[in-house]
PDB file of C-alpha atoms in Angstrom:
ATOM      1  CA  MET A   1      13.861   2.255   7.907  1.00  0.00           C
ATOM      2  CA  ARG A   2      12.412   5.660   8.555  1.00  0.00           C
ATOM      3  CA  GLU A   3      10.258   6.270  11.605  1.00  0.00           C
ATOM      4  CA  ARG A   4       6.824   4.841  10.873  1.00  0.00           C
ATOM      5  CA  SER A   5       3.382   5.059  12.464  1.00  0.00           C
ATOM      6  CA  PHE A   6      -0.232   4.128  11.787  1.00  0.00           C
ATOM      7  CA  VAL A   7      -3.328   5.801  13.196  1.00  0.00           C
ATOM      8  CA  ALA A   8      -6.408   3.597  12.890  1.00  0.00           C
ATOM      9  CA  ASN A   9      -9.852   5.103  12.224  1.00  0.00           C
ATOM     10  CA  TYR A  10      -8.309   8.499  11.543  1.00  0.00           C
ATOM     11  CA  LEU A  11     -11.502   9.692   9.826  1.00  0.00           C
ATOM     12  CA  ASN A  12     -15.060   9.285  11.088  1.00  0.00           C
ATOM     13  CA  ASN A  13     -17.059   8.912   7.878  1.00  0.00           C
ATOM     14  CA  PRO A  14     -15.398   6.052   5.942  1.00  0.00           C
ATOM     15  CA  TYR A  15     -16.095   2.421   6.844  1.00  0.00           C
ATOM     16  CA  SER A  16     -12.473   2.288   7.987  1.00  0.00           C
ATOM     17  CA  SER A  17      -9.507   4.606   7.612  1.00  0.00           C
ATOM     18  CA  VAL A  18      -5.822   4.868   8.438  1.00  0.00           C
ATOM     19  CA  LEU A  19      -3.214   7.610   8.542  1.00  0.00           C
ATOM     20  CA  SER A  20      -0.016   5.962   7.293  1.00  0.00           C
ATOM     21  CA  VAL A  21       3.201   7.829   8.091  1.00  0.00           C
ATOM     22  CA  SER A  22       6.711   6.968   6.911  1.00  0.00           C
ATOM     23  CA  GLY A  23       9.224   9.664   7.733  1.00  0.00           C
ATOM     24  CA  ASN A  24       7.785  12.829   6.207  1.00  0.00           C
ATOM     25  CA  THR A  25       5.472  10.911   3.879  1.00  0.00           C
ATOM     26  CA  LYS A  26       1.862  10.959   5.051  1.00  0.00           C
ATOM     27  CA  VAL A  27      -1.028   9.159   3.359  1.00  0.00           C
ATOM     28  CA  ILE A  28      -4.683   8.834   4.346  1.00  0.00           C
ATOM     29  CA  THR A  29      -6.293   5.589   3.239  1.00  0.00           C
ATOM     30  CA  ALA A  30     -10.084   5.580   3.487  1.00  0.00           C
ATOM     31  CA  LEU A  31     -12.123   2.447   2.773  1.00  0.00           C
ATOM     32  CA  SER A  32     -15.740   2.664   1.647  1.00  0.00           C
ATOM     33  CA  LEU A  33     -18.204  -0.084   0.764  1.00  0.00           C
ATOM     34  CA  ASP A  34     -20.310  -0.273  -2.371  1.00  0.00           C
ATOM     35  CA  MET A  35     -23.045  -2.917  -2.282  1.00  0.00           C
ATOM     36  CA  LYS A  36     -22.497  -3.914  -5.887  1.00  0.00           C
ATOM     37  CA  VAL A  37     -19.647  -5.251  -7.989  1.00  0.00           C
ATOM     38  CA  PRO A  38     -18.284  -4.410 -11.466  1.00  0.00           C
ATOM     39  CA  PRO A  39     -19.800  -6.279 -14.437  1.00  0.00           C
ATOM     40  CA  HIS A  40     -16.694  -8.447 -14.906  1.00  0.00           C
ATOM     41  CA  VAL A  41     -17.062  -9.975 -11.424  1.00  0.00           C
ATOM     42  CA  LYS A  42     -19.130 -13.135 -11.829  1.00  0.00           C
ATOM     43  CA  SER A  43     -18.981 -14.335  -8.222  1.00  0.00           C
ATOM     44  CA  GLY A  44     -17.822 -12.999  -4.888  1.00  0.00           C
ATOM     45  CA  GLY A  45     -16.865  -9.386  -4.307  1.00  0.00           C
ATOM     46  CA  TRP A  46     -14.224  -6.942  -5.481  1.00  0.00           C
ATOM     47  CA  LEU A  47     -11.585  -4.538  -4.202  1.00  0.00           C
ATOM     48  CA  THR A  48     -10.201  -1.528  -6.026  1.00  0.00           C
ATOM     49  CA  ALA A  49      -8.066   1.490  -5.159  1.00  0.00           C
ATOM     50  CA  GLU A  50      -7.630   5.096  -6.213  1.00  0.00           C
ATOM     51  CA  TYR A  51      -4.543   7.201  -5.568  1.00  0.00           C
ATOM     52  CA  SER A  52      -4.047  10.954  -5.571  1.00  0.00           C
ATOM     53  CA  LEU A  53      -1.421  13.506  -4.656  1.00  0.00           C
ATOM     54  CA  LEU A  54      -2.995  16.494  -2.942  1.00  0.00           C
ATOM     55  CA  PRO A  55      -1.819  19.802  -4.458  1.00  0.00           C
ATOM     56  CA  GLY A  56       0.195  20.787  -1.397  1.00  0.00           C
ATOM     57  CA  SER A  57       1.840  17.397  -0.926  1.00  0.00           C
ATOM     58  CA  THR A  58       4.896  18.247  -3.034  1.00  0.00           C
ATOM     59  CA  ASN A  59       7.426  21.101  -3.165  1.00  0.00           C
ATOM     60  CA  VAL A  60       5.928  22.315  -6.420  1.00  0.00           C
ATOM     61  CA  ARG A  61       2.126  22.226  -6.412  1.00  0.00           C
ATOM     62  CA  SER A  62       0.690  19.051  -7.943  1.00  0.00           C
ATOM     63  CA  ALA A  63      -2.264  19.900 -10.160  1.00  0.00           C
ATOM     64  CA  ARG A  64      -5.437  17.946  -9.467  1.00  0.00           C
ATOM     65  CA  GLU A  65      -6.185  15.257 -12.048  1.00  0.00           C
ATOM     66  CA  ARG A  66      -9.770  16.302 -12.647  1.00  0.00           C
ATOM     67  CA  THR A  67     -10.610  14.741 -15.998  1.00  0.00           C
ATOM     68  CA  LYS A  68      -7.888  12.246 -16.842  1.00  0.00           C
ATOM     69  CA  ILE A  69      -5.357  10.559 -14.585  1.00  0.00           C
ATOM     70  CA  SER A  70      -1.707  10.301 -15.574  1.00  0.00           C
ATOM     71  CA  GLY A  71      -0.025   7.056 -16.534  1.00  0.00           C
ATOM     72  CA  ARG A  72       1.931   7.154 -13.270  1.00  0.00           C
ATOM     73  CA  THR A  73      -1.249   7.463 -11.212  1.00  0.00           C
ATOM     74  CA  ALA A  74      -2.902   4.616 -13.126  1.00  0.00           C
ATOM     75  CA  GLU A  75       0.141   2.397 -12.550  1.00  0.00           C
ATOM     76  CA  ILE A  76       0.171   3.143  -8.811  1.00  0.00           C
ATOM     77  CA  GLN A  77      -3.567   2.515  -8.475  1.00  0.00           C
ATOM     78  CA  ARG A  78      -3.207  -0.852 -10.171  1.00  0.00           C
ATOM     79  CA  LEU A  79      -0.323  -1.808  -7.894  1.00  0.00           C
ATOM     80  CA  ILE A  80      -2.279  -0.909  -4.758  1.00  0.00           C
ATOM     81  CA  GLY A  81      -5.423  -2.699  -5.907  1.00  0.00           C
ATOM     82  CA  ARG A  82      -3.621  -5.855  -7.072  1.00  0.00           C
ATOM     83  CA  SER A  83      -1.661  -6.055  -3.846  1.00  0.00           C
ATOM     84  CA  LEU A  84      -4.629  -5.568  -1.538  1.00  0.00           C
ATOM     85  CA  ARG A  85      -6.779  -8.097  -3.390  1.00  0.00           C
ATOM     86  CA  MET A  86      -4.230 -10.670  -2.238  1.00  0.00           C
ATOM     87  CA  ALA A  87      -5.227  -9.874   1.349  1.00  0.00           C
ATOM     88  CA  VAL A  88      -8.941 -10.635   0.947  1.00  0.00           C
ATOM     89  CA  ASP A  89     -10.926 -13.762   0.136  1.00  0.00           C
ATOM     90  CA  LEU A  90     -13.270 -12.060  -2.306  1.00  0.00           C
ATOM     91  CA  GLU A  91     -15.652 -15.033  -2.311  1.00  0.00           C
ATOM     92  CA  LYS A  92     -16.483 -14.183   1.307  1.00  0.00           C
ATOM     93  CA  ILE A  93     -17.761 -10.683   0.435  1.00  0.00           C
ATOM     94  CA  PRO A  94     -20.322 -11.538  -2.265  1.00  0.00           C
ATOM     95  CA  GLY A  95     -21.848  -8.498  -3.939  1.00  0.00           C
ATOM     96  CA  ILE A  96     -19.585  -6.063  -2.078  1.00  0.00           C
ATOM     97  CA  THR A  97     -16.868  -3.808  -3.470  1.00  0.00           C
ATOM     98  CA  MET A  98     -14.211  -2.377  -1.161  1.00  0.00           C
ATOM     99  CA  LEU A  99     -13.149   1.047  -2.475  1.00  0.00           C
ATOM    100  CA  ILE A 100      -9.872   2.327  -1.061  1.00  0.00           C
ATOM    101  CA  ASP A 101      -8.975   5.988  -1.571  1.00  0.00           C
ATOM    102  CA  CYS A 102      -5.312   6.803  -0.990  1.00  0.00           C
ATOM    103  CA  ASP A 103      -4.704  10.531  -0.657  1.00  0.00           C
ATOM    104  CA  VAL A 104      -1.140  11.728  -0.191  1.00  0.00           C
ATOM    105  CA  LEU A 105      -0.959  14.610   2.279  1.00  0.00           C
ATOM    106  CA  GLU A 106       2.808  14.934   2.089  1.00  0.00           C
ATOM    107  CA  ALA A 107       5.139  13.216  -0.373  1.00  0.00           C
ATOM    108  CA  ASP A 108       8.738  12.453   0.560  1.00  0.00           C
ATOM    109  CA  GLY A 109       9.301   9.148  -1.211  1.00  0.00           C
ATOM    110  CA  GLY A 110       7.514   5.835  -0.781  1.00  0.00           C
ATOM    111  CA  THR A 111       3.976   7.126  -1.288  1.00  0.00           C
ATOM    112  CA  ARG A 112       2.799   3.950  -3.035  1.00  0.00           C
ATOM    113  CA  THR A 113       4.235   1.662  -0.362  1.00  0.00           C
ATOM    114  CA  ALA A 114       2.753   3.835   2.399  1.00  0.00           C
ATOM    115  CA  SER A 115      -0.569   3.575   0.542  1.00  0.00           C
ATOM    116  CA  VAL A 116      -0.356  -0.217   0.400  1.00  0.00           C
ATOM    117  CA  ASN A 117       0.443  -0.429   4.114  1.00  0.00           C
ATOM    118  CA  GLY A 118      -2.289   1.992   5.137  1.00  0.00           C
ATOM    119  CA  GLY A 119      -4.687   0.209   2.803  1.00  0.00           C
ATOM    120  CA  MET A 120      -3.803  -3.136   4.345  1.00  0.00           C
ATOM    121  CA  LEU A 121      -4.628  -1.924   7.825  1.00  0.00           C
ATOM    122  CA  ALA A 122      -7.869  -0.324   6.606  1.00  0.00           C
ATOM    123  CA  VAL A 123      -8.834  -3.623   4.941  1.00  0.00           C
ATOM    124  CA  ALA A 124      -8.150  -5.585   8.127  1.00  0.00           C
ATOM    125  CA  LEU A 125     -10.271  -3.194  10.186  1.00  0.00           C
ATOM    126  CA  ALA A 126     -13.083  -3.335   7.622  1.00  0.00           C
ATOM    127  CA  CYS A 127     -13.045  -7.138   7.451  1.00  0.00           C
ATOM    128  CA  ARG A 128     -13.444  -7.402  11.204  1.00  0.00           C
ATOM    129  CA  LYS A 129     -16.199  -4.778  11.183  1.00  0.00           C
ATOM    130  CA  LEU A 130     -18.119  -6.670   8.476  1.00  0.00           C
ATOM    131  CA  VAL A 131     -18.245  -9.711  10.751  1.00  0.00           C
ATOM    132  CA  GLU A 132     -19.122  -7.695  13.859  1.00  0.00           C
ATOM    133  CA  GLU A 133     -22.023  -6.027  12.036  1.00  0.00           C
ATOM    134  CA  GLY A 134     -23.278  -9.322  10.647  1.00  0.00           C
ATOM    135  CA  VAL A 135     -22.765  -8.296   7.019  1.00  0.00           C
ATOM    136  CA  VAL A 136     -20.717 -11.454   6.385  1.00  0.00           C
ATOM    137  CA  SER A 137     -20.517 -14.663   8.383  1.00  0.00           C
ATOM    138  CA  GLU A 138     -16.765 -15.281   8.063  1.00  0.00           C
ATOM    139  CA  ASN A 139     -13.856 -12.891   8.257  1.00  0.00           C
ATOM    140  CA  PRO A 140     -12.704 -12.414   4.641  1.00  0.00           C
ATOM    141  CA  LEU A 141      -9.159 -11.451   5.637  1.00  0.00           C
ATOM    142  CA  LYS A 142      -6.874 -14.193   4.320  1.00  0.00           C
ATOM    143  CA  ASN A 143      -3.440 -12.561   4.250  1.00  0.00           C
ATOM    144  CA  TRP A 144      -1.523  -9.736   5.833  1.00  0.00           C
ATOM    145  CA  ILE A 145       0.659  -7.958   3.297  1.00  0.00           C
ATOM    146  CA  GLY A 146       3.175  -5.133   3.492  1.00  0.00           C
ATOM    147  CA  ALA A 147       5.264  -2.961   1.200  1.00  0.00           C
ATOM    148  CA  ILE A 148       8.605  -1.182   1.265  1.00  0.00           C
ATOM    149  CA  SER A 149      10.900   0.630  -1.141  1.00  0.00           C
ATOM    150  CA  GLY A 150      14.592  -0.060  -1.454  1.00  0.00           C
ATOM    151  CA  GLY A 151      17.547   0.755  -3.618  1.00  0.00           C
ATOM    152  CA  VAL A 152      21.281   0.801  -4.107  1.00  0.00           C
ATOM    153  CA  ILE A 153      23.202   4.028  -3.522  1.00  0.00           C
ATOM    154  CA  ASP A 154      26.949   4.088  -4.207  1.00  0.00           C
ATOM    155  CA  GLY A 155      26.999   0.305  -4.042  1.00  0.00           C
ATOM    156  CA  GLU A 156      25.166   0.081  -0.705  1.00  0.00           C
ATOM    157  CA  VAL A 157      21.678  -1.316  -0.142  1.00  0.00           C
ATOM    158  CA  VAL A 158      19.308   1.238   1.410  1.00  0.00           C
ATOM    159  CA  ILE A 159      15.759   0.427   2.544  1.00  0.00           C
ATOM    160  CA  ASP A 160      12.791   2.836   2.655  1.00  0.00           C
ATOM    161  CA  LEU A 161      13.993   5.627   0.388  1.00  0.00           C
ATOM    162  CA  ASP A 162      12.980   9.210   0.970  1.00  0.00           C
ATOM    163  CA  TYR A 163      12.851  11.599  -1.986  1.00  0.00           C
ATOM    164  CA  GLU A 164      16.466  12.737  -1.659  1.00  0.00           C
ATOM    165  CA  LYS A 165      17.819   9.174  -1.537  1.00  0.00           C
ATOM    166  CA  ASP A 166      15.515   7.997  -4.299  1.00  0.00           C
ATOM    167  CA  SER A 167      16.724  10.800  -6.568  1.00  0.00           C
ATOM    168  CA  ARG A 168      20.348   9.634  -6.333  1.00  0.00           C
ATOM    169  CA  ALA A 169      19.818   5.867  -6.191  1.00  0.00           C
ATOM    170  CA  ASP A 170      21.551   3.737  -8.817  1.00  0.00           C
ATOM    171  CA  THR A 171      18.629   1.320  -8.606  1.00  0.00           C
ATOM    172  CA  ASP A 172      15.247   1.588  -6.907  1.00  0.00           C
ATOM    173  CA  PHE A 173      12.588  -1.020  -6.210  1.00  0.00           C
ATOM    174  CA  ASN A 174       9.168  -1.370  -4.636  1.00  0.00           C
ATOM    175  CA  PHE A 175       8.442  -4.676  -2.915  1.00  0.00           C
ATOM    176  CA  VAL A 176       5.151  -6.109  -1.667  1.00  0.00           C
ATOM    177  CA  PHE A 177       5.315  -9.288   0.421  1.00  0.00           C
ATOM    178  CA  SER A 178       2.816 -11.527   2.151  1.00  0.00           C
ATOM    179  CA  GLU A 179       3.180 -12.213   5.867  1.00  0.00           C
ATOM    180  CA  ASN A 180       5.035 -15.459   5.157  1.00  0.00           C
ATOM    181  CA  GLY A 181       7.559 -13.617   2.992  1.00  0.00           C
ATOM    182  CA  ASN A 182       6.285 -14.580  -0.439  1.00  0.00           C
ATOM    183  CA  ILE A 183       6.518 -11.966  -3.190  1.00  0.00           C
ATOM    184  CA  ILE A 184       3.257 -10.314  -4.261  1.00  0.00           C
ATOM    185  CA  GLU A 185       4.620  -7.428  -6.311  1.00  0.00           C
ATOM    186  CA  LEU A 186       8.084  -6.375  -7.399  1.00  0.00           C
ATOM    187  CA  GLN A 187       8.845  -3.248  -9.416  1.00  0.00           C
ATOM    188  CA  GLY A 188      12.363  -2.092 -10.103  1.00  0.00           C
ATOM    189  CA  THR A 189      14.556  -0.063 -12.401  1.00  0.00           C
ATOM    190  CA  ALA A 190      18.283   0.485 -12.782  1.00  0.00           C
ATOM    191  CA  GLU A 191      18.470   4.253 -13.084  1.00  0.00           C
ATOM    192  CA  ARG A 192      22.238   4.685 -13.427  1.00  0.00           C
ATOM    193  CA  VAL A 193      24.088   1.397 -12.892  1.00  0.00           C
ATOM    194  CA  PRO A 194      22.856  -2.123 -13.766  1.00  0.00           C
ATOM    195  CA  LEU A 195      22.064  -4.179 -10.675  1.00  0.00           C
ATOM    196  CA  ASP A 196      24.111  -7.322 -10.078  1.00  0.00           C
ATOM    197  CA  GLU A 197      22.548 -10.497  -8.711  1.00  0.00           C
ATOM    198  CA  ASP A 198      24.240 -10.384  -5.293  1.00  0.00           C
ATOM    199  CA  ARG A 199      23.015  -6.857  -4.590  1.00  0.00           C
ATOM    200  CA  PHE A 200      19.524  -7.766  -5.788  1.00  0.00           C
ATOM    201  CA  PHE A 201      19.213 -10.693  -3.395  1.00  0.00           C
ATOM    202  CA  GLU A 202      20.601  -8.582  -0.549  1.00  0.00           C
ATOM    203  CA  LEU A 203      17.965  -5.958  -1.353  1.00  0.00           C
ATOM    204  CA  LEU A 204      15.278  -8.644  -1.482  1.00  0.00           C
ATOM    205  CA  LYS A 205      16.352 -10.112   1.866  1.00  0.00           C
ATOM    206  CA  GLU A 206      16.487  -6.780   3.688  1.00  0.00           C
ATOM    207  CA  SER A 207      13.167  -5.632   2.228  1.00  0.00           C
ATOM    208  CA  ARG A 208      11.443  -8.859   3.264  1.00  0.00           C
ATOM    209  CA  LYS A 209      12.794  -8.448   6.800  1.00  0.00           C
ATOM    210  CA  CYS A 210      11.515  -4.867   7.027  1.00  0.00           C
ATOM    211  CA  VAL A 211       8.071  -5.776   5.690  1.00  0.00           C
ATOM    212  CA  LYS A 212       7.752  -8.459   8.355  1.00  0.00           C
ATOM    213  CA  GLU A 213       8.347  -5.758  10.984  1.00  0.00           C
ATOM    214  CA  ILE A 214       5.800  -3.463   9.322  1.00  0.00           C
ATOM    215  CA  ILE A 215       3.160  -6.201   9.316  1.00  0.00           C
ATOM    216  CA  GLU A 216       3.724  -6.903  13.004  1.00  0.00           C
ATOM    217  CA  GLU A 217       3.315  -3.197  13.735  1.00  0.00           C
ATOM    218  CA  MET A 218       0.073  -3.031  11.745  1.00  0.00           C
ATOM    219  CA  LYS A 219      -1.319  -6.098  13.509  1.00  0.00           C
ATOM    220  CA  SER A 220      -0.500  -4.535  16.865  1.00  0.00           C
ATOM    221  CA  VAL A 221      -2.297  -1.299  15.938  1.00  0.00           C
ATOM    222  CA  ALA A 222      -5.331  -3.289  14.770  1.00  0.00           C
ATOM    223  CA  GLY A 223      -5.349  -5.466  17.884  1.00  0.00           C
ATOM    224  CA  PHE A 224      -4.832  -8.741  16.006  1.00  0.00           C
TER     225      PHE A 224
END
């Protein structure tokens, strides 16, 4: 894996925030609270995420998505939101929506997995703060989750792909696991060469191992 770090409460204004760094990839995840829920939520609370590449985060300037987000952005937002909802018992935050903004400062591969990891830590910090402030009576955190990318390059399994490795990978995947190693999300594509079963399970095993390490690091930063 690339060198990784997390800075808790990186920003002052959000309810909680994290700077998530993986190699040269840097993402700020900022969690805000909204004391209402979407119309489709009939009980409990909700959690949703937004994702954005800042213009200077890539080699060629990324235009701001001012009026309509791209299909890629929508897909990433859904992945982040789905994954992080698995970390929270939404019934324990009735009438509350957790809004997680993931802004990519620098993109060098793995921005969605860095967003999930930073979001996870921000959620954990927010859940504890909700209890400390008496907003809820029980900590709504039910699961630690973590994410990592992986792929196969020239027949070899490689974990945590930067942009250069991702661009020449035969196959690339994004994995999201729970703390006990169960699969939450799995996205993958064979870009050049179909992936055989043995390589897939090797990739799965190594990714699960790395996510366990990431979760332990996040828990240490949060003081859990």
